[in-house]
Structures are given as C-alpha cells and as structure tokens.
XYZ file of C-alpha atoms in Angstrom:
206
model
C 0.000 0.000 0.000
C 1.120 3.316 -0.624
C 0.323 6.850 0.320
C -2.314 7.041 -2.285
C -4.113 4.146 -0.762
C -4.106 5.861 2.524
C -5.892 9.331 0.861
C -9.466 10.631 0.881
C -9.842 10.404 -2.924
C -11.275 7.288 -4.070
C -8.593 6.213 -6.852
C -9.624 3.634 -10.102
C -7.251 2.370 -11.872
C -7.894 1.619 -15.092
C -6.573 -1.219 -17.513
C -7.011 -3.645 -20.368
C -4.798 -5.020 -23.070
C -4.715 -3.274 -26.612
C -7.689 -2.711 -28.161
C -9.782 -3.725 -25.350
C -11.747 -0.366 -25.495
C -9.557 1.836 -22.363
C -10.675 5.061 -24.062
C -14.342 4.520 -25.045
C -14.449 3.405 -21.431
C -12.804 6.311 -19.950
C -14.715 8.529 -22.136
C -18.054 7.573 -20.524
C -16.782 7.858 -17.045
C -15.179 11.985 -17.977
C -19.068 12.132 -19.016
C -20.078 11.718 -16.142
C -17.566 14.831 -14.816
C -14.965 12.067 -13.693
C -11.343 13.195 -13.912
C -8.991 11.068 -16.119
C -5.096 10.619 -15.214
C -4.433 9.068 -18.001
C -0.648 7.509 -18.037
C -0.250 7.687 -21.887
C -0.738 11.431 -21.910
C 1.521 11.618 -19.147
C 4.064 9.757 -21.050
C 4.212 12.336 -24.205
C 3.875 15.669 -21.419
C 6.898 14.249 -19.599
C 8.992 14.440 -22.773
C 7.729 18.040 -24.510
C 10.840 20.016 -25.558
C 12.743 21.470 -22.295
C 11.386 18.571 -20.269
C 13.913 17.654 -17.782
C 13.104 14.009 -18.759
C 13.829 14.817 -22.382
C 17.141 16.633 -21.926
C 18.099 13.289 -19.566
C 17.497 10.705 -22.694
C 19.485 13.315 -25.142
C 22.373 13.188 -22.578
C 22.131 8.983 -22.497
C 20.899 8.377 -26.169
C 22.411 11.382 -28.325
C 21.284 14.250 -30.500
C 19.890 12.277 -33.222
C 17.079 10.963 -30.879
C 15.512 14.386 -31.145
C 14.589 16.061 -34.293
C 15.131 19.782 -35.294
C 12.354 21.177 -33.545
C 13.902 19.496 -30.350
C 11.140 17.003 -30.255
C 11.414 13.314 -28.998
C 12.068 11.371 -32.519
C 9.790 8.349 -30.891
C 9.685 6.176 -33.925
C 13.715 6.111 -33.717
C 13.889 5.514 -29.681
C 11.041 2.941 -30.205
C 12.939 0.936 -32.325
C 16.045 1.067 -30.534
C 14.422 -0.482 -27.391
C 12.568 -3.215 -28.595
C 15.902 -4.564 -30.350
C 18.203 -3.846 -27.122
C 17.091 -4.775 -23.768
C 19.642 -2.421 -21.715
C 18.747 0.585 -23.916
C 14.911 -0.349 -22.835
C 16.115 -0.302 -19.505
C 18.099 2.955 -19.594
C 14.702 4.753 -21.014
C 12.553 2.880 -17.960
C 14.530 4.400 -15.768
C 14.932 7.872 -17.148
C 10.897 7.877 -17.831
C 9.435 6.155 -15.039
C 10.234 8.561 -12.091
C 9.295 11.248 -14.276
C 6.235 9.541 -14.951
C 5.125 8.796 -11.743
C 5.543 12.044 -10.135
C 3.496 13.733 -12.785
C 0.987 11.169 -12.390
C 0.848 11.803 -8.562
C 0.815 15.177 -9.059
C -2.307 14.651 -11.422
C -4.140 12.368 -8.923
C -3.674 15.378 -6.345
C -5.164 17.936 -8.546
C -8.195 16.028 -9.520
C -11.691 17.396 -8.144
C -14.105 14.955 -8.786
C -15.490 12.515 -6.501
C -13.394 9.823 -7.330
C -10.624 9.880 -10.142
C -9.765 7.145 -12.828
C -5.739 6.325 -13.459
C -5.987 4.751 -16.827
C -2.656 2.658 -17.982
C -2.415 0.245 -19.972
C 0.805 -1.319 -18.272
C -0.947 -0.553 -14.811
C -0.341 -4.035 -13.234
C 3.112 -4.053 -14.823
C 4.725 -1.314 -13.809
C 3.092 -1.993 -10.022
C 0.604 1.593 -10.666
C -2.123 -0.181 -9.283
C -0.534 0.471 -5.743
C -2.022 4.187 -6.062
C -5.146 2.828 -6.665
C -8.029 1.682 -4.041
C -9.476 -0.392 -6.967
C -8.835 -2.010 -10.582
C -11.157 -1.751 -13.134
C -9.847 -4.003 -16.350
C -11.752 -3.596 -19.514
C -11.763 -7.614 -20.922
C -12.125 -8.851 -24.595
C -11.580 -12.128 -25.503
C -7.722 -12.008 -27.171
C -9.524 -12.330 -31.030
C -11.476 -9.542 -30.751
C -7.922 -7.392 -29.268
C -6.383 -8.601 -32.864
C -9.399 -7.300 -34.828
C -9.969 -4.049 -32.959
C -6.498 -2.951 -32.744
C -5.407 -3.895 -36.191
C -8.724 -1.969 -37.710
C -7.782 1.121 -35.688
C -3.589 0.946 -35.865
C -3.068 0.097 -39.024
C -0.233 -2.381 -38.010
C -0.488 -6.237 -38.849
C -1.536 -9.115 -37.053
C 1.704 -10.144 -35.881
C 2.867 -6.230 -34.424
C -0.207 -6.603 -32.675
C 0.038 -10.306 -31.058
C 3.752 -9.312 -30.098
C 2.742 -6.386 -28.037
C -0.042 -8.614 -26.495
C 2.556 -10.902 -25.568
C 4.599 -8.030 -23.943
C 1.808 -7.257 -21.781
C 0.753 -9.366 -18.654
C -1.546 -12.721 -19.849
C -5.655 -12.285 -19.540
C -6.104 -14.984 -16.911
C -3.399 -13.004 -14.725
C -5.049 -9.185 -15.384
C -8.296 -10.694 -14.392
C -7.157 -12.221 -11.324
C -5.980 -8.449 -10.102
C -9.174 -7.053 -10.812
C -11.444 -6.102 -8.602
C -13.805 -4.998 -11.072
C -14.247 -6.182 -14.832
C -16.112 -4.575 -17.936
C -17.144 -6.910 -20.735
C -16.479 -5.248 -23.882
C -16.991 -7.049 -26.237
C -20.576 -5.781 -27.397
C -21.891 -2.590 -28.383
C -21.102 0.633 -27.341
C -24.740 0.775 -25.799
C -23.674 -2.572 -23.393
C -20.443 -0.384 -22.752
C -22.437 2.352 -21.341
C -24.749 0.657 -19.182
C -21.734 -0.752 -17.508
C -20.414 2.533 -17.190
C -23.232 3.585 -15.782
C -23.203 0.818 -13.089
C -20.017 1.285 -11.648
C -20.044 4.832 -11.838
C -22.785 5.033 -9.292
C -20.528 2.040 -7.267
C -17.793 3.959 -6.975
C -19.943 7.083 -5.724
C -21.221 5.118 -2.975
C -17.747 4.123 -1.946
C -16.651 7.865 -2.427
C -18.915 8.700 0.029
C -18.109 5.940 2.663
C-alpha cells in the first residue's frame, strides 16, 4: 500500500490489453464529470521540448534521438528499445520517475469525486498500488487482434507481439477487482459505465 491508498480520494485504476476499449471506457466515465489521469498522456507531457526528462534521454541516447524542432524522434527511440534490452532499460529508468511524479501530481489535482488512473501497463509497472481499486476492460484475445489492427493500421503479428509483452488475460483478471465486458456494443459499454459509476460514488462517500 502506498500513500495514495491511505488518501481521501477514491482512486480507479484503469486497464485492459490493446484494443480492449480503455478510451471509449474512460470517455463515458469523464461524461459523467470524472477526472482522467491518463498515463499515456503523461508519457508524451513528460517528454515536450525542455522537459527535464527529455534533456536526460538526449544526454544517455544522443542528439539524433531528437529532431530539429527538439522534439522526442519516438519512432527512432522505439525501435532502438525493442531490439536492445539495456537501452529499454536505460529509457525505464529515465521515464518512469518522471512519470510517476506527474501522475501523482495529477491524482492530487483532480476534483471529482473519485478519479480514474488509466494505464495500460498498470499491473506491470506496479501503478495499481495508487489505486483503491482495478477496473480491467476484458475482450476475448480475437477480438484485441481485430480491434487494434482496424484502428492501428499495423499487422496481425505487431499486434500479437505487443499482447505478448503485456501481462496474460487470466493473470489481469485475477488483479481485478472490477471487470467490464467489452466485447458488445457501445450501448452494453455504457450501461456498464453507468453501473459502476454510481458504485464507486457510494464508496466515495463511505
């Protein structure tokens, strides 16, 4: 347990594997006038030019990792990481603190009854100790491949290997302590929505 356990605010975190549906489902709950910390915005604001976090990976990685506008050149750094482990870890532990103190810092700022930590490497990179509760957002592993692949552009196989990277179904469900279905409509989406945002008022409250 950590500090943000022992807080007022009620914290969600949210999670899922790719296309599983994170941001239709976190787009309901901000409906509803929930604030979103959402991990893969905090990612990109970490690294805007004259980020202390940016000038850190120029210093380890070189010039040529940022283009002439003094911009993060992501496609470049991605590919460096996923073909050299120590590199990955070098950038993990440049972006990580960084990361995590702007997503604290988010979490305190937030005004709404409760507030929902999206991530989609929540369980793996051990966010879910901010959190009171985790919320995953489950499809069946087919229906990942078809959604992500329509709305990526990227193949079937770019898409199974990053499923692969991420923690295994059976084990994300096991953390949850809540689980969304998605793998109907939109309409099915909402009423579940809908459900647990009036749960997790109740337990605001308490």
């Amino acid at each position: 347990m950590t500090d943000s356990k022992n807080s007022k605010r009620l914290i969600i975190g949210l999670t899922g594997g790719i296309g599983s549906g994170k941001t239709a489902a976190t787009d309901l709950f901000a409906a509803q006038g929930i604030d979103i910390v959402d991990a893969d915005i905090v990612a990109r604001q970490v690294v805007t030019p004259g980020a202390p976090a940016l000038e850190s990976i120029k210093a380890e990685f070189g010039d040529e990792y940022i283009d002439a506008e003094g911009h993060l050149n992501r496609a470049k750094l991605r590919a460096l990481v996923f073909s050299d482990e120590s590199a990955k870890q070098k950038l993990n532990a440049i972006m990580q603190p960084a990361i995590r103190t702007e997503l604290l810092d988010q979490l305190n700022q937030a005004k709404s009854p409760y507030v929902i930590l999206s991530a989609p490497l929540l369980l793996e990179n051990g966010l879910e100790s901010y959190c009171q509760r985790v919320l995953v957002v489950d499809v069946p592993e087919a229906l990942q491949v078809q959604r992500a692949t329509n709305r990526d552009s990227v193949n079937e196989e770019q898409i199974k290997s990053i499923i692969s990277s991420q923690i295994d179904r059976p084990t994300r469900l096991t953390k949850a302590d809540d689980v969304i279905d998605n793998s109907g409509s939109l309409s099915e989406l909402k009423i579940q929505v809908n459900q647990l945002h009036k749960k997790y008022l109740t337990l605001a409250d308490g």
